[in-house]
Amino acid sequence: MKSFKEEKCEIYLWGEEIKEPVPVIWCHIFSREEGEKIWQQITRPCVLAGVSGRDWNGDFSPWKAEKAFAKSTDFTGGAGEYLRYFEQELLPRAEQNLSFEVKDRGIVGYSMAGLFAVYAMYHSDKFNRIGTMSGSLWFDGWADYAMSHSMKAENPLIYISLGSREHKVRNVRMASVKVCTERLAAHWGEFCPVICESNPGGHFDDPEGRVARGISRLLAYGGKSPTECDVQPAKEIFKHIL
């Protein structure tokens, strides 16, 4: 594993010693330890590029919004600015350490990082594998925005997962996550293959395992056409989440 520091963050490359071209999966994480746990559970060849140290409520929120918890901070809507920095600075500097030209790239994330992953799908053409694991798709106005705008990603494959108890919370905004996830999965499924999975438990149960499973599923469908993917409607996957 190779690591290096950049402005306000640190980048980790797992699998950078691989010589032949493989997909490069970008994932925003909290720590190196979290990235290690994800890397150890991925079942398909890839390079995992982890980014830690960013401001999750600032860099990953598409626009300003009130904080979700009393002890947290407001969402400052910095996703657009950060995505430009990420694309133009972080991504090329990290990938120049690889021994092959990157032609297959994905971006995944958990919670707010999962929201940022699908935000990037609308504003960047650099990623064709998109994963939002227990993503904050409840974020104020995001579902309506996503359903009324076009994706910039070319021929994306999307992976969505949600915990069976994530919507059973007192916070009214976050409790809408199941409905928002179902709406978006159905909408995206009209344009590209969407893999939906339900995981047992709430939002904080096994985040590393959920991310690793999502990455593995995205990698497993590499090279398959949308008609070859065993993608099921979101309603069928999430129907037992009451």
GROMACS .gro file of C-alpha atoms in nm, residues 28-183:
model
  156
   28HIS     CA    1  -1.375   0.839   0.058
   29ILE     CA    2  -1.302   0.694   0.400
   30PHE     CA    3  -1.248   0.810   0.756
   31SER     CA    4  -0.915   0.639   0.817
   32ARG     CA    5  -0.645   0.406   0.683
   33GLU     CA    6  -0.777   0.133   0.915
   34GLU     CA    7  -1.120   0.156   0.757
   35GLY     CA    8  -0.966   0.132   0.410
   36GLU     CA    9  -0.764  -0.174   0.512
   37LYS     CA   10  -1.081  -0.352   0.625
   38ILE     CA   11  -1.252  -0.272   0.297
   39TRP     CA   12  -0.954  -0.382   0.089
   40GLN     CA   13  -0.926  -0.716   0.269
   41GLN     CA   14  -1.287  -0.803   0.185
   42ILE     CA   15  -1.291  -0.711  -0.186
   43THR     CA   16  -1.314  -1.031  -0.390
   44ARG     CA   17  -1.217  -0.904  -0.737
   45PRO     CA   18  -0.894  -0.753  -0.877
   46CYS     CA   19  -0.877  -0.375  -0.863
   47VAL     CA   20  -0.686  -0.082  -0.723
   48LEU     CA   21  -0.859   0.079  -0.424
   49ALA     CA   22  -0.787   0.450  -0.390
   50GLY     CA   23  -0.896   0.575  -0.048
   51VAL     CA   24  -0.920   0.941   0.048
   52SER     CA   25  -0.940   1.041   0.415
   53GLY     CA   26  -0.946   1.372   0.596
   54ARG     CA   27  -1.214   1.556   0.402
   55ASP     CA   28  -1.505   1.750   0.556
   56TRP     CA   29  -1.797   1.515   0.499
   57ASN     CA   30  -2.074   1.770   0.568
   58GLY     CA   31  -1.898   2.031   0.359
   59ASP     CA   32  -1.724   1.858   0.069
   60PHE     CA   33  -1.992   1.598   0.001
   61SER     CA   34  -2.311   1.807   0.025
   62PRO     CA   35  -2.451   1.937  -0.308
   63TRP     CA   36  -2.592   2.254  -0.156
   64LYS     CA   37  -2.641   2.421   0.179
   65ALA     CA   38  -2.878   2.258   0.425
   66GLU     CA   39  -2.946   2.252   0.796
   67LYS     CA   40  -2.745   2.006   1.004
   68ALA     CA   41  -2.896   1.664   1.064
   69PHE     CA   42  -2.810   1.644   1.434
   70ALA     CA   43  -2.787   1.903   1.709
   71LYS     CA   44  -2.420   1.829   1.775
   72SER     CA   45  -2.315   1.813   1.409
   73THR     CA   46  -2.238   2.094   1.165
   74ASP     CA   47  -2.447   2.246   0.888
   75PHE     CA   48  -2.411   2.120   0.533
   76THR     CA   49  -2.221   2.388   0.343
   77GLY     CA   50  -2.273   2.269  -0.014
   78GLY     CA   51  -1.911   2.227  -0.118
   79ALA     CA   52  -1.951   1.922  -0.343
   80GLY     CA   53  -1.913   2.115  -0.668
   81GLU     CA   54  -1.592   2.288  -0.566
   82TYR     CA   55  -1.445   1.973  -0.414
   83LEU     CA   56  -1.532   1.759  -0.717
   84ARG     CA   57  -1.339   1.999  -0.942
   85TYR     CA   58  -1.036   1.980  -0.711
   86PHE     CA   59  -1.073   1.604  -0.684
   87GLU     CA   60  -1.089   1.556  -1.063
   88GLN     CA   61  -0.821   1.806  -1.159
   89GLU     CA   62  -0.570   1.762  -0.877
   90LEU     CA   63  -0.612   1.456  -0.652
   91LEU     CA   64  -0.712   1.198  -0.910
   92PRO     CA   65  -0.434   1.256  -1.167
   93ARG     CA   66  -0.161   1.292  -0.902
   94ALA     CA   67  -0.261   0.964  -0.742
   95GLU     CA   68  -0.309   0.766  -1.061
   96GLN     CA   69   0.029   0.869  -1.200
   97ASN     CA   70   0.172   0.626  -0.943
   98LEU     CA   71   0.015   0.334  -1.128
   99SER     CA   72   0.197   0.138  -1.399
  100PHE     CA   73  -0.097   0.136  -1.640
  101GLU     CA   74  -0.328   0.385  -1.805
  102VAL     CA   75  -0.660   0.398  -1.620
  103LYS     CA   76  -0.954   0.334  -1.852
  104ASP     CA   77  -1.197   0.180  -1.605
  105ARG     CA   78  -1.274   0.388  -1.299
  106GLY     CA   79  -1.537   0.390  -1.026
  107ILE     CA   80  -1.636   0.598  -0.726
  108VAL     CA   81  -1.814   0.461  -0.419
  109GLY     CA   82  -1.890   0.575  -0.069
  110TYR     CA   83  -2.085   0.526   0.250
  111SER     CA   84  -2.335   0.771   0.399
  112MET     CA   85  -2.252   1.126   0.280
  113ALA     CA   86  -1.967   0.986   0.070
  114GLY     CA   87  -2.230   0.770  -0.101
  115LEU     CA   88  -2.427   1.083  -0.181
  116PHE     CA   89  -2.111   1.239  -0.324
  117ALA     CA   90  -2.056   0.934  -0.545
  118VAL     CA   91  -2.393   0.975  -0.717
  119TYR     CA   92  -2.345   1.354  -0.725
  120ALA     CA   93  -2.024   1.291  -0.921
  121MET     CA   94  -2.224   1.076  -1.164
  122TYR     CA   95  -2.420   1.388  -1.262
  123HIS     CA   96  -2.122   1.621  -1.290
  124SER     CA   97  -1.834   1.408  -1.416
  125ASP     CA   98  -1.767   1.163  -1.700
  126LYS     CA   99  -1.465   1.006  -1.533
  127PHE     CA  100  -1.649   0.730  -1.344
  128ASN     CA  101  -1.852   0.445  -1.491
  129ARG     CA  102  -1.897   0.231  -1.177
  130ILE     CA  103  -2.096   0.410  -0.907
  131GLY     CA  104  -2.162   0.277  -0.559
  132THR     CA  105  -2.374   0.435  -0.287
  133MET     CA  106  -2.376   0.214   0.022
  134SER     CA  107  -2.624   0.331   0.284
  135GLY     CA  108  -2.597   0.660   0.099
  136SER     CA  109  -2.752   0.980   0.232
  137LEU     CA  110  -3.005   0.985  -0.050
  138TRP     CA  111  -3.252   1.145   0.190
  139PHE     CA  112  -3.056   1.472   0.158
  140ASP     CA  113  -3.293   1.769   0.119
  141GLY     CA  114  -3.400   1.805  -0.244
  142TRP     CA  115  -3.154   1.549  -0.382
  143ALA     CA  116  -3.409   1.298  -0.515
  144ASP     CA  117  -3.599   1.568  -0.703
  145TYR     CA  118  -3.276   1.710  -0.843
  146ALA     CA  119  -3.151   1.371  -0.958
  147MET     CA  120  -3.479   1.287  -1.127
  148SER     CA  121  -3.491   1.616  -1.318
  149HIS     CA  122  -3.129   1.632  -1.439
  150SER     CA  123  -2.920   1.424  -1.676
  151MET     CA  124  -2.620   1.213  -1.579
  152LYS     CA  125  -2.283   1.309  -1.717
  153ALA     CA  126  -2.139   0.961  -1.658
  154GLU     CA  127  -2.125   0.746  -1.973
  155ASN     CA  128  -2.288   0.402  -1.955
  156PRO     CA  129  -2.271   0.380  -1.576
  157LEU     CA  130  -2.335   0.073  -1.364
  158ILE     CA  131  -2.487   0.168  -1.028
  159TYR     CA  132  -2.483  -0.025  -0.702
  160ILE     CA  133  -2.720   0.074  -0.420
  161SER     CA  134  -2.748  -0.084  -0.076
  162LEU     CA  135  -2.954   0.004   0.228
  163GLY     CA  136  -2.982  -0.134   0.580
  164SER     CA  137  -3.314  -0.289   0.678
  165ARG     CA  138  -3.354  -0.054   0.975
  166GLU     CA  139  -3.202   0.265   0.839
  167HIS     CA  140  -3.537   0.436   0.797
  168LYS     CA  141  -3.648   0.352   1.151
  169VAL     CA  142  -3.507   0.664   1.313
  170ARG     CA  143  -3.659   0.966   1.488
  171ASN     CA  144  -3.499   1.214   1.252
  172VAL     CA  145  -3.774   1.284   0.998
  173ARG     CA  146  -3.534   1.376   0.718
  174MET     CA  147  -3.323   1.064   0.756
  175ALA     CA  148  -3.631   0.845   0.796
  176SER     CA  149  -3.716   0.920   0.432
  177VAL     CA  150  -3.407   0.731   0.310
  178LYS     CA  151  -3.598   0.416   0.210
  179VAL     CA  152  -3.852   0.603   0.000
  180CYS     CA  153  -3.585   0.821  -0.161
  181THR     CA  154  -3.363   0.522  -0.234
  182GLU     CA  155  -3.648   0.331  -0.397
  183ARG     CA  156  -3.746   0.632  -0.610
   0.00000   0.00000   0.00000
